[in-house]
Tab-separated table of C-alpha atoms and ligand atoms in Angstrom:
chain	number	residue	atom	x	y	z
A	476	MET	CA	48.813	45.753	-7.561
A	477	ARG	CA	48.035	44.697	-11.164
A	478	HIS	CA	47.833	41.216	-10.118
A	479	ILE	CA	45.130	41.995	-7.493
A	480	VAL	CA	43.332	44.245	-10.041
A	481	SER	CA	43.135	41.384	-12.568
A	482	ALA	CA	41.872	38.855	-9.993
A	483	LEU	CA	39.269	41.334	-8.813
A	484	THR	CA	38.238	42.128	-12.398
A	485	LEU	CA	37.926	38.359	-12.992
A	486	ALA	CA	35.801	37.936	-9.847
A	487	ILE	CA	33.504	40.851	-10.676
A	488	ALA	CA	33.307	39.745	-14.406
A	489	CYS	CA	32.475	36.156	-13.124
A	490	SER	CA	29.921	37.364	-10.590
A	491	SER	CA	28.190	39.839	-12.858
A	492	ALA	CA	28.303	37.249	-15.759
A	493	LEU	CA	26.716	34.755	-13.363
A	494	ALA	CA	24.262	37.145	-11.899
A	495	GLU	CA	21.058	35.122	-11.856
A	496	ALA	CA	17.944	36.290	-13.653
A	497	PRO	CA	14.952	35.841	-11.248
A	498	THR	CA	12.876	34.441	-14.042
A	499	ALA	CA	13.504	32.908	-17.522
A	500	SER	CA	13.908	35.661	-20.121
A	501	LYS	CA	11.844	35.377	-23.378
A	502	ALA	CA	13.462	33.056	-25.895
A	503	LEU	CA	14.851	34.494	-29.087
A	504	PRO	CA	13.495	33.116	-32.278
A	505	LEU	CA	14.679	29.561	-33.121
A	506	ASP	CA	17.678	29.379	-35.354
A	507	ALA	CA	19.044	26.778	-37.862
A	508	LEU	CA	20.406	24.838	-34.727
A	509	THR	CA	17.774	25.149	-32.122
A	510	SER	CA	14.900	24.597	-34.622
A	511	ARG	CA	16.233	21.068	-35.212
A	512	ILE	CA	15.558	20.077	-31.639
A	513	SER	CA	12.096	18.741	-31.080
A	514	ALA	CA	10.013	17.555	-28.211
A	515	ASP	CA	8.386	14.788	-30.373
A	516	SER	CA	11.852	13.452	-31.445
A	517	LEU	CA	12.939	13.338	-27.856
A	518	ARG	CA	9.795	11.515	-26.865
A	519	GLY	CA	10.311	8.982	-29.613
A	520	HIS	CA	13.775	8.153	-28.477
A	521	LEU	CA	12.868	8.001	-24.821
A	522	SER	CA	9.713	5.823	-25.284
A	523	PHE	CA	12.000	3.230	-26.661
A	524	LEU	CA	15.052	3.442	-24.472
A	525	SER	CA	12.985	3.360	-21.229
A	526	SER	CA	10.407	0.922	-22.473
A	527	ASP	CA	9.910	-2.479	-20.578
A	528	LEU	CA	11.520	-4.181	-23.520
A	529	LEU	CA	14.943	-2.811	-22.373
A	530	GLU	CA	14.221	-4.018	-18.979
A	531	GLY	CA	15.642	-1.091	-17.145
A	532	ARG	CA	19.154	-1.223	-18.815
A	533	GLY	CA	20.826	-2.955	-15.968
A	534	THR	CA	24.547	-3.807	-16.268
A	535	PRO	CA	25.206	-6.255	-17.640
A	536	SER	CA	21.983	-7.232	-19.512
A	537	ARG	CA	20.463	-7.698	-22.980
A	538	GLY	CA	18.536	-4.531	-22.399
A	539	VAL	CA	21.470	-2.280	-21.850
A	540	ASP	CA	23.245	-3.911	-25.002
A	541	LEU	CA	20.029	-3.090	-27.021
A	542	ALA	CA	20.282	0.472	-25.789
A	543	ALA	CA	24.042	0.724	-26.931
A	544	GLU	CA	22.990	-0.631	-30.372
A	545	TYR	CA	20.218	1.965	-30.585
A	546	ILE	CA	22.571	4.854	-29.699
A	547	ALA	CA	25.100	3.779	-32.149
A	548	ALA	CA	22.430	3.487	-34.809
A	549	GLN	CA	21.319	7.110	-33.986
A	550	PHE	CA	24.912	8.382	-34.223
A	551	ARG	CA	25.173	6.590	-37.542
A	552	ARG	CA	21.921	8.186	-38.743
A	553	ALA	CA	23.330	11.694	-37.721
A	554	GLY	CA	26.351	10.957	-39.742
A	555	LEU	CA	28.803	11.172	-36.774
A	556	GLU	CA	32.175	9.677	-37.154
A	557	ALA	CA	32.579	6.335	-35.226
A	558	ALA	CA	35.233	6.767	-32.578
A	559	GLY	CA	35.352	3.493	-30.904
A	560	ASP	CA	37.567	0.421	-31.185
A	561	ASP	CA	34.560	-1.394	-32.463
A	562	GLY	CA	32.630	1.143	-34.627
A	563	TYR	CA	30.984	3.506	-32.191
A	564	PHE	CA	31.843	1.152	-29.199
A	565	GLN	CA	34.665	1.776	-26.860
A	566	SER	CA	34.862	-1.699	-25.457
A	567	ALA	CA	35.898	-2.532	-21.884
A	568	ASN	CA	36.496	-6.240	-21.653
A	569	TRP	CA	35.768	-7.083	-18.113
A	570	GLN	CA	34.463	-10.137	-16.221
A	571	PHE	CA	31.164	-10.744	-14.506
A	572	ALA	CA	31.285	-12.930	-11.316
A	573	GLN	CA	28.213	-14.560	-10.031
A	574	ARG	CA	27.430	-16.719	-6.973
A	575	LYS	CA	24.302	-18.754	-6.439
A	576	ASP	CA	22.280	-18.502	-3.286
A	577	GLY	CA	23.855	-20.671	-0.625
A	578	ASP	CA	27.359	-20.416	-2.101
A	579	VAL	CA	28.243	-18.175	0.887
A	580	ALA	CA	27.587	-20.302	3.946
A	581	LEU	CA	28.351	-19.184	7.475
A	582	THR	CA	27.746	-21.088	10.730
A	583	ILE	CA	27.654	-18.905	13.776
A	584	THR	CA	27.651	-19.917	17.418
A	585	ALA	CA	26.800	-17.298	19.896
A	586	GLY	CA	24.993	-17.105	23.153
A	587	GLY	CA	25.082	-20.841	23.391
A	588	LYS	CA	23.115	-21.245	20.093
A	589	THR	CA	24.368	-22.308	16.725
A	590	MET	CA	22.731	-21.016	13.647
A	591	SER	CA	23.066	-21.483	9.977
A	592	LEU	CA	22.115	-18.780	7.508
A	593	PRO	CA	19.315	-18.913	4.983
A	594	ALA	CA	20.405	-19.301	1.335
A	595	ASN	CA	20.713	-15.514	0.644
A	596	GLY	CA	21.747	-14.595	4.172
A	597	ALA	CA	25.162	-13.534	3.149
A	598	SER	CA	27.116	-12.686	0.109
A	599	GLY	CA	30.629	-11.836	-0.964
A	600	ASN	CA	32.217	-9.815	-3.814
A	601	PHE	CA	35.456	-11.685	-3.885
A	602	VAL	CA	36.783	-14.505	-6.161
A	603	ASP	CA	38.794	-16.915	-4.141
A	604	PRO	CA	36.946	-19.608	-2.203
A	605	VAL	CA	37.080	-19.627	1.601
A	606	SER	CA	36.996	-22.715	3.989
A	607	LEU	CA	37.369	-21.557	7.600
A	608	ALA	CA	36.594	-23.797	10.567
A	609	ALA	CA	34.870	-22.372	13.597
A	610	THR	CA	37.017	-19.360	14.520
A	611	PRO	CA	36.602	-16.930	17.520
A	612	ALA	CA	34.716	-13.823	16.395
A	613	VAL	CA	35.362	-10.206	17.729
A	614	PHE	CA	32.835	-7.424	17.232
A	615	MET	CA	34.181	-3.963	16.740
A	616	SER	CA	32.819	-0.529	15.562
A	617	TRP	CA	34.078	0.748	12.296
A	618	GLN	CA	36.457	3.121	14.015
A	619	ALA	CA	37.666	0.497	16.529
A	620	ALA	CA	38.421	-1.898	13.774
A	621	LEU	CA	40.576	0.803	11.987
A	622	ASP	CA	42.398	1.625	15.266
A	623	ASP	CA	43.016	-2.008	16.224
A	624	SER	CA	46.530	-3.039	15.907
A	625	GLY	CA	46.185	-6.746	16.507
A	626	ALA	CA	43.322	-7.901	18.703
A	627	ALA	CA	41.514	-9.288	15.678
A	628	ASN	CA	44.550	-11.126	14.327
A	629	GLY	CA	43.635	-14.642	13.140
A	630	LYS	CA	39.937	-14.110	14.307
A	631	VAL	CA	36.840	-13.246	12.486
A	632	LEU	CA	36.422	-9.497	12.649
A	633	VAL	CA	32.741	-8.385	12.727
A	634	VAL	CA	31.990	-4.766	11.997
A	635	PRO	CA	28.771	-2.879	11.070
A	636	ALA	CA	28.741	-1.624	7.348
A	637	PRO	CA	29.032	2.166	7.133
A	638	ALA	CA	26.829	4.061	4.489
A	639	ILE	CA	29.756	4.718	2.240
A	640	SER	CA	30.368	3.216	-1.172
A	641	GLY	CA	33.354	0.814	-1.488
A	642	ALA	CA	33.432	0.260	2.291
A	643	ALA	CA	34.869	-3.301	2.003
A	644	ALA	CA	37.893	-2.167	-0.163
A	645	GLN	CA	38.417	0.723	2.211
A	646	LEU	CA	38.483	-1.476	5.335
A	647	GLN	CA	40.757	-3.942	3.621
A	648	SER	CA	43.231	-1.211	2.591
A	649	LYS	CA	43.302	0.589	6.029
A	650	LEU	CA	43.310	-2.274	8.475
A	651	LYS	CA	46.424	-2.752	10.679
A	652	SER	CA	45.282	-6.051	12.042
A	653	THR	CA	45.227	-9.401	10.067
A	654	PRO	CA	41.879	-11.179	10.710
A	655	ALA	CA	41.257	-14.481	9.053
A	656	LEU	CA	37.926	-13.174	7.776
A	657	ILE	CA	35.862	-9.976	7.915
A	658	VAL	CA	32.076	-10.119	8.296
A	659	MET	CA	30.377	-6.826	7.588
A	660	ILE	CA	26.949	-6.497	8.911
A	661	ASP	CA	24.717	-5.183	6.044
A	662	ARG	CA	21.126	-5.836	6.925
A	663	GLU	CA	19.807	-3.377	4.250
A	664	ARG	CA	21.921	-5.035	1.450
A	665	ARG	CA	23.480	-1.656	0.740
A	666	HIS	CA	26.791	-3.186	-0.252
A	667	SER	CA	25.692	-6.439	-1.936
A	668	ARG	CA	25.220	-6.802	-5.620
A	669	GLY	CA	22.328	-9.125	-4.856
A	670	ALA	CA	21.974	-12.344	-6.916
A	671	GLY	CA	22.944	-10.232	-9.768
A	672	GLY	CA	26.778	-10.697	-9.371
A	673	TRP	CA	29.486	-8.148	-9.709
A	674	LEU	CA	31.801	-6.758	-12.339
A	675	ILE	CA	35.566	-7.180	-12.330
A	676	ASP	CA	37.892	-4.889	-14.176
A	677	PRO	CA	40.833	-7.045	-14.969
A	678	ALA	CA	43.130	-3.835	-15.263
A	679	GLN	CA	42.360	-3.086	-11.555
A	680	PRO	CA	44.917	-4.686	-9.225
A	681	VAL	CA	43.283	-7.120	-6.738
A	682	ASN	CA	44.557	-7.035	-3.036
A	683	LYS	CA	45.196	-10.796	-2.653
A	684	SER	CA	46.689	-10.400	0.760
A	685	ALA	CA	43.573	-8.686	2.222
A	686	PRO	CA	41.187	-10.774	4.351
A	687	PRO	CA	37.986	-11.522	2.411
A	688	VAL	CA	34.892	-9.580	3.339
A	689	VAL	CA	31.591	-11.439	3.667
A	690	LEU	CA	28.429	-9.346	3.830
A	691	LEU	CA	26.004	-10.499	6.458
A	692	HIS	CA	22.365	-9.777	5.678
A	693	ALA	CA	20.508	-12.074	8.064
A	694	ALA	CA	19.237	-9.977	10.923
A	695	ASP	CA	19.042	-12.576	13.680
A	696	ALA	CA	22.705	-13.763	13.057
A	697	ALA	CA	23.722	-10.108	12.914
A	698	ALA	CA	22.006	-9.384	16.272
A	699	ALA	CA	23.746	-12.422	17.883
A	700	LEU	CA	27.287	-11.228	16.788
A	701	GLU	CA	26.546	-7.505	17.792
A	702	ALA	CA	25.696	-8.776	21.272
A	703	GLY	CA	29.438	-9.087	21.567
A	704	GLY	CA	29.696	-12.145	23.757
A	705	ALA	CA	31.807	-15.207	23.018
A	706	ALA	CA	31.138	-16.219	19.524
A	707	THR	CA	32.540	-18.282	16.719
A	708	VAL	CA	32.008	-18.189	12.926
A	709	ALA	CA	32.728	-20.963	10.364
A	710	ALA	CA	32.634	-20.123	6.774
A	711	ASN	CA	32.428	-21.977	3.402
A	712	VAL	CA	32.447	-19.921	0.409
A	713	VAL	CA	32.347	-21.316	-3.128
A	714	ALA	CA	34.320	-19.658	-5.931
A	715	PRO	CA	32.014	-17.838	-8.166
A	716	GLU	CA	31.215	-18.406	-11.854
A	717	ILE	CA	33.108	-15.932	-13.946
A	718	LYS	CA	32.218	-14.872	-17.465
A	719	PRO	CA	33.780	-12.432	-19.783
A	720	VAL	CA	31.517	-9.315	-20.396
A	721	LYS	CA	31.890	-6.533	-22.815
A	722	LEU	CA	30.834	-2.984	-21.499
A	723	ARG	CA	30.497	-0.250	-23.990
A	724	ASN	CA	30.839	3.546	-24.057
A	725	VAL	CA	29.244	4.627	-27.224
A	726	ILE	CA	31.105	7.406	-28.913
A	727	GLY	CA	30.574	9.532	-32.078
A	728	VAL	CA	32.446	12.584	-33.236
A	729	LEU	CA	31.500	15.656	-35.179
A	730	ARG	CA	34.882	16.775	-36.590
A	731	GLY	CA	35.478	20.587	-36.290
A	732	SER	CA	36.222	22.829	-39.316
A	733	ASP	CA	39.183	24.875	-38.148
A	734	PRO	CA	42.607	23.399	-39.112
A	735	ALA	CA	44.031	23.742	-35.596
A	736	LEU	CA	41.043	23.912	-33.287
A	737	LYS	CA	39.466	20.740	-34.924
A	738	ASN	CA	42.116	18.879	-32.951
A	739	THR	CA	40.555	19.998	-29.636
A	740	TYR	CA	37.395	18.395	-28.253
A	741	VAL	CA	34.244	19.541	-26.484
A	742	MET	CA	32.529	16.497	-24.861
A	743	LEU	CA	28.752	15.997	-24.347
A	744	SER	CA	28.025	13.053	-22.218
A	745	ALA	CA	25.178	11.014	-20.382
A	746	HIS	CA	25.058	7.650	-18.897
A	747	TYR	CA	22.598	5.250	-20.696
A	748	ASP	CA	22.489	2.420	-17.966
A	749	HIS	CA	19.987	2.190	-15.170
A	750	LEU	CA	19.066	-0.192	-12.392
A	751	GLY	CA	17.529	-3.021	-14.438
A	752	ILE	CA	15.060	-5.495	-12.758
A	753	ARG	CA	14.917	-5.420	-8.917
A	754	ASP	CA	12.663	-7.750	-6.899
A	755	GLY	CA	10.780	-8.587	-10.236
A	756	GLU	CA	10.140	-4.937	-10.983
A	757	ILE	CA	11.487	-3.123	-14.065
A	758	PHE	CA	13.161	0.241	-13.190
A	759	ASN	CA	12.778	2.044	-16.480
A	760	GLY	CA	15.031	4.962	-15.674
A	761	ALA	CA	13.362	7.437	-18.042
A	762	ASN	CA	14.628	10.637	-16.363
A	763	ASP	CA	17.704	8.945	-14.869
A	764	ASP	CA	19.297	9.001	-17.187
A	765	GLY	CA	17.292	8.250	-20.404
A	766	SER	CA	16.590	11.978	-20.615
A	767	GLY	CA	20.268	12.870	-20.694
A	768	THR	CA	20.945	10.146	-23.298
A	769	VAL	CA	18.253	11.145	-25.679
A	770	SER	CA	19.376	14.778	-25.268
A	771	VAL	CA	22.878	13.617	-26.476
A	772	LEU	CA	21.291	11.955	-29.437
A	773	GLU	CA	19.018	14.987	-30.278
A	774	ILE	CA	21.774	17.631	-29.962
A	775	ALA	CA	24.138	15.465	-31.970
A	776	ALA	CA	21.641	15.156	-34.801
A	777	ALA	CA	20.919	18.840	-34.691
A	778	MET	CA	24.565	19.894	-34.780
A	779	ALA	CA	25.535	17.425	-37.450
A	780	ALA	CA	22.800	18.804	-39.700
A	781	GLN	CA	24.208	22.321	-39.694
A	782	LYS	CA	25.825	23.495	-42.909
A	783	GLU	CA	28.623	25.032	-40.915
A	784	ARG	CA	30.746	22.858	-38.629
A	785	PRO	CA	31.943	24.482	-35.407
A	786	ARG	CA	35.632	25.118	-35.222
A	787	ARG	CA	36.420	22.502	-32.623
A	788	SER	CA	35.338	18.921	-32.752
A	789	ILE	CA	32.519	17.754	-30.580
A	790	VAL	CA	32.519	14.319	-28.979
A	791	PHE	CA	29.092	12.758	-28.135
A	792	ILE	CA	29.374	9.846	-25.566
A	793	ALA	CA	26.876	7.559	-23.831
A	794	LEU	CA	28.476	6.085	-20.817
A	795	PHE	CA	28.161	2.631	-19.290
A	796	GLY	CA	27.854	1.643	-15.707
A	797	GLU	CA	27.206	4.840	-13.858
A	798	GLU	CA	24.773	3.271	-11.519
A	799	LEU	CA	27.544	0.855	-10.338
A	800	GLY	CA	29.996	3.544	-9.484
A	801	LEU	CA	30.570	5.926	-12.491
A	802	LEU	CA	32.405	3.058	-14.291
A	803	GLY	CA	32.076	4.265	-17.776
A	804	SER	CA	33.325	7.762	-17.231
A	805	ARG	CA	36.207	6.567	-15.039
A	806	TYR	CA	37.063	4.042	-17.770
A	807	TYR	CA	37.103	6.738	-20.425
A	808	ALA	CA	39.390	8.962	-18.210
A	809	ARG	CA	41.800	6.008	-17.919
A	810	ASN	CA	41.565	5.163	-21.536
A	811	PRO	CA	40.765	8.459	-23.332
A	812	VAL	CA	40.130	8.190	-27.034
A	813	PHE	CA	40.881	11.891	-27.575
A	814	PRO	CA	43.778	13.269	-25.545
A	815	LEU	CA	42.473	14.886	-22.324
A	816	LYS	CA	45.032	17.702	-22.753
A	817	ASP	CA	43.104	18.575	-25.861
A	818	THR	CA	39.761	18.083	-24.363
A	819	VAL	CA	38.568	21.710	-23.406
A	820	ALA	CA	35.253	20.992	-21.835
A	821	ASN	CA	32.799	18.228	-20.792
A	822	LEU	CA	29.085	18.843	-20.212
A	823	ASN	CA	27.404	15.862	-18.659
A	824	LEU	CA	23.623	15.693	-18.668
A	825	GLU	CA	21.489	14.127	-15.891
A	826	GLN	CA	17.839	14.146	-15.229
A	827	VAL	CA	16.874	16.860	-17.594
A	828	GLY	CA	13.399	15.602	-18.251
A	829	ARG	CA	11.319	15.963	-15.089
A	830	THR	CA	10.334	19.373	-13.842
A	831	ASP	CA	8.515	18.170	-10.645
A	832	ASP	CA	11.653	18.726	-8.611
A	833	SER	CA	11.331	17.469	-4.878
A	834	GLU	CA	11.996	21.140	-3.857
A	835	GLY	CA	9.413	22.709	-6.113
A	836	ALA	CA	8.611	22.873	-9.772
A	837	GLN	CA	11.631	23.782	-12.095
A	838	VAL	CA	10.060	24.794	-15.415
A	839	ASN	CA	12.204	26.800	-17.815
A	840	SER	CA	15.174	26.486	-15.566
A	841	ALA	CA	18.294	24.418	-15.231
A	842	THR	CA	21.261	24.235	-12.941
A	843	MET	CA	24.817	22.750	-12.938
A	844	THR	CA	27.188	21.241	-10.388
A	845	GLY	CA	30.213	23.389	-9.777
A	846	TYR	CA	28.110	26.252	-11.079
A	847	ASP	CA	30.965	28.791	-10.781
A	848	TYR	CA	33.985	26.500	-10.814
A	849	SER	CA	34.777	27.264	-14.415
A	850	THR	CA	33.889	29.813	-17.218
A	851	ILE	CA	31.358	27.259	-18.693
A	852	GLY	CA	28.690	28.749	-16.234
A	853	ALA	CA	28.753	32.076	-17.962
A	854	THR	CA	28.555	30.363	-21.299
A	855	LEU	CA	25.350	28.589	-20.190
A	856	GLN	CA	24.012	31.703	-18.630
A	857	ARG	CA	24.213	33.427	-21.997
A	858	ALA	CA	22.771	30.481	-23.809
A	859	GLY	CA	19.895	30.328	-21.281
A	860	ARG	CA	19.042	34.068	-21.935
A	861	GLN	CA	18.859	33.209	-25.664
A	862	THR	CA	16.615	30.133	-25.223
A	863	GLY	CA	14.427	31.132	-22.447
A	864	VAL	CA	15.882	29.016	-19.784
A	865	ARG	CA	16.797	30.424	-16.379
A	866	PHE	CA	20.228	29.005	-15.535
A	867	TYR	CA	20.653	29.189	-11.728
A	868	LYS	CA	22.962	28.005	-8.883
A	869	HIS	CA	21.562	25.595	-6.445
A	870	PRO	CA	22.776	26.822	-3.055
A	871	VAL	CA	23.666	23.337	-1.789
A	872	ASN	CA	23.788	20.874	-4.641
A	873	SER	CA	26.090	22.790	-6.878
A	874	ASP	CA	28.918	21.883	-4.598
A	875	ARG	CA	27.450	18.677	-2.961
A	876	TYR	CA	27.021	16.718	-6.241
A	877	PHE	CA	30.024	18.004	-8.103
A	878	ALA	CA	32.068	14.933	-7.492
A	879	ARG	CA	29.205	12.451	-7.664
A	880	SER	CA	28.412	12.236	-11.280
A	881	ASP	CA	30.175	11.269	-14.639
A	882	ASN	CA	31.860	14.639	-14.811
A	883	GLN	CA	34.070	13.833	-11.819
A	884	ALA	CA	36.629	11.805	-13.721
A	885	LEU	CA	37.520	14.358	-16.232
A	886	ALA	CA	37.346	17.126	-13.750
A	887	ASP	CA	39.882	15.283	-11.553
A	888	ALA	CA	42.060	15.005	-14.730
A	889	GLY	CA	41.866	18.824	-15.105
A	890	VAL	CA	39.273	19.088	-17.869
A	891	PRO	CA	36.497	21.692	-17.116
A	892	ALA	CA	33.584	19.303	-16.626
A	893	HIS	CA	30.193	19.726	-14.961
A	894	THR	CA	26.884	17.933	-14.734
A	895	LEU	CA	23.824	19.887	-15.834
A	896	CYS	CA	20.349	18.922	-14.596
A	897	VAL	CA	16.796	20.277	-14.304
A	898	ALA	CA	15.914	18.518	-11.091
A	899	PHE	CA	18.430	16.943	-8.654
A	900	GLY	CA	15.700	15.195	-6.839
A	901	PHE	CA	12.334	14.024	-8.196
A	902	PRO	CA	9.614	11.799	-6.653
A	903	ASP	CA	10.386	8.685	-8.605
A	904	TYR	CA	14.176	8.838	-8.354
A	905	HIS	CA	15.596	5.317	-8.293
A	906	GLY	CA	11.949	4.094	-8.132
A	907	LYS	CA	10.050	1.724	-10.476
A	908	ASP	CA	7.818	4.525	-11.713
A	909	ASP	CA	10.482	6.646	-13.372
A	910	THR	CA	8.707	6.353	-16.706
A	911	TRP	CA	8.654	8.153	-19.994
A	912	ASP	CA	5.082	9.335	-19.645
A	913	LYS	CA	6.158	11.735	-16.790
A	914	ILE	CA	8.619	13.724	-18.796
A	915	ASP	CA	8.013	17.370	-19.706
A	916	TYR	CA	9.213	17.120	-23.346
A	917	ASP	CA	8.600	20.785	-24.313
A	918	ASN	CA	10.696	21.864	-21.325
A	919	MET	CA	13.351	19.314	-22.128
A	920	ALA	CA	13.623	20.574	-25.742
A	921	ARG	CA	14.151	24.204	-24.452
A	922	VAL	CA	16.841	22.949	-22.115
A	923	ASN	CA	18.440	20.921	-25.038
A	924	ARG	CA	18.451	24.096	-27.098
A	925	MET	CA	20.361	25.955	-24.338
A	926	VAL	CA	22.888	23.267	-24.185
A	927	ALA	CA	23.234	23.137	-27.971
A	928	VAL	CA	23.783	26.895	-28.022
A	929	ALA	CA	26.373	26.694	-25.205
A	930	LEU	CA	28.186	23.782	-27.060
A	931	ARG	CA	28.314	25.787	-30.229
A	932	ASP	CA	29.777	28.750	-28.353
A	933	ILE	CA	32.429	26.764	-26.673
A	934	ALA	CA	33.242	24.929	-29.866
A	935	ASN	CA	33.652	28.212	-31.922
A	936	ASN	CA	35.358	30.222	-29.298
A	937	ARG	CA	39.126	30.414	-29.745
A	938	VAL	CA	39.583	30.819	-25.956
A	939	ALA	CA	38.963	27.483	-24.295
A	940	PRO	CA	36.872	27.326	-21.081
A	941	SER	CA	39.032	27.504	-17.780
A	942	TRP	CA	38.592	26.840	-14.102
A	943	THR	CA	37.944	29.828	-12.094
A	944	ASN	CA	39.725	30.762	-8.840
A	945	VAL	CA	36.888	29.897	-6.473
A	946	PRO	CA	38.271	27.873	-3.627
A	947	ASN	CA	36.293	24.713	-4.374
A	948	ALA	CA	37.856	24.651	-7.923
A	949	ALA	CA	41.398	25.014	-6.689
A	950	LYS	CA	42.251	21.260	-7.009
A	951	TYR	CA	40.803	21.099	-10.508
A	952	LEU	CA	42.720	24.229	-11.573
A	953	ASP	CA	45.922	22.585	-10.207
A	954	ALA	CA	45.108	19.486	-12.163
A	955	SER	CA	44.462	21.430	-15.382
A	956	ARG	CA	47.863	23.098	-14.942
A	957	ALA	CA	49.541	19.637	-14.562
A	958	LEU	CA	47.615	18.351	-17.630
A	959	LYS	CA	48.797	21.309	-19.801
A	960	ALA	CA	52.408	20.902	-18.399
A	961	ALA	CA	52.252	17.194	-19.435
A	962	LYS	CA	52.305	18.380	-23.166
B	1302	LIG	ZN1	21.699	9.008	-13.154
């Protein structure tokens, strides 16, 4: 009985604590912490980080390296302790592979016609060279290819590319047949890294036995193969040029004051990379996620300036490579600087600058993925009331986006981790006009104050945040139990 009672009490407590205010309450007077957060300071940081000079902070690029240096300099200015292997930098020593146009050459014979592709008609994100004479090709749907037990053996398997990330690796790992080569039809270049090349994490095992996957972008050749008649494909793929590349998470820590709790960590994160230059256009990425990055800088400076340190330590981290698949947060989760078992919470900031949400203006309000998955929601609710920000649950995106941003890796490890944002969708999302002049800095300052108050509360609270018992949080609750048990 008691058991049921306590579960019920928790559910009621959670639901009443998370009862949403229809409108933002009046903010309380600023205090020593919240008064240190200023719209002008945020504007100053963002106008530099998302300036054309940094060329959209693509990975890898000179622009993203400049951004990393700037962030480290701001952590240094705030007096944070450097927590990387190279000052504030946690270095990932990876490789960058690049092919020139024409390095992937296919000759296709179908319908009695032979066609060679234009220079950038195909690409391939694999290292080993390929030299394949004209070989019979077989066209299959994605599912038919997965179900096939041998019809494609020794042939060229042609499949349409599905709209899922990592499709090539998925197909390679699930195939039962052994084709000589896979040609994935990708007219929209969804899967190609373009002329820009691709990153290789040397720590990740390479499936050497899998057939290479060539991405076919040329529409006429694709149509000829999709026709399904007798066809052959010959391939000549040159090995790419491979260069070492250093990717950096930028990490600073504000050590806690409590003898015991200072060895536990509250993490505030945001990704500092964006899309770089595409088709000659700079994608400045002011809201995505320059806004989150400058918020980390501003909140770090404000908290470090306080006379009193919070009990727990606070880790401020700017992450690399989010746009290429959450690379920096996944790298950190595999190589944590601070033990994950002692990391009590992660709040990741995404798109906190624009209020012109595609679903309607979002002023004085903020939301979070996995809104009711942990007790962090209630803490933000309280902080929102204090700072005049309505903290609400998005009916769809709270669940939909939970595992699609940089909180995911730590959540999977069991750390209560969420992504907070103002607008999930905005007109210039992943467009060339996501510029710093469109940011609502006063609103962003208010949201920053809410986040700072919540961080302080978590860092001073002797009770660490925990996952709730809502069904969608079950796997994270299990992971956190395993994490604690691993002590
Ligand atoms: Zn983003």
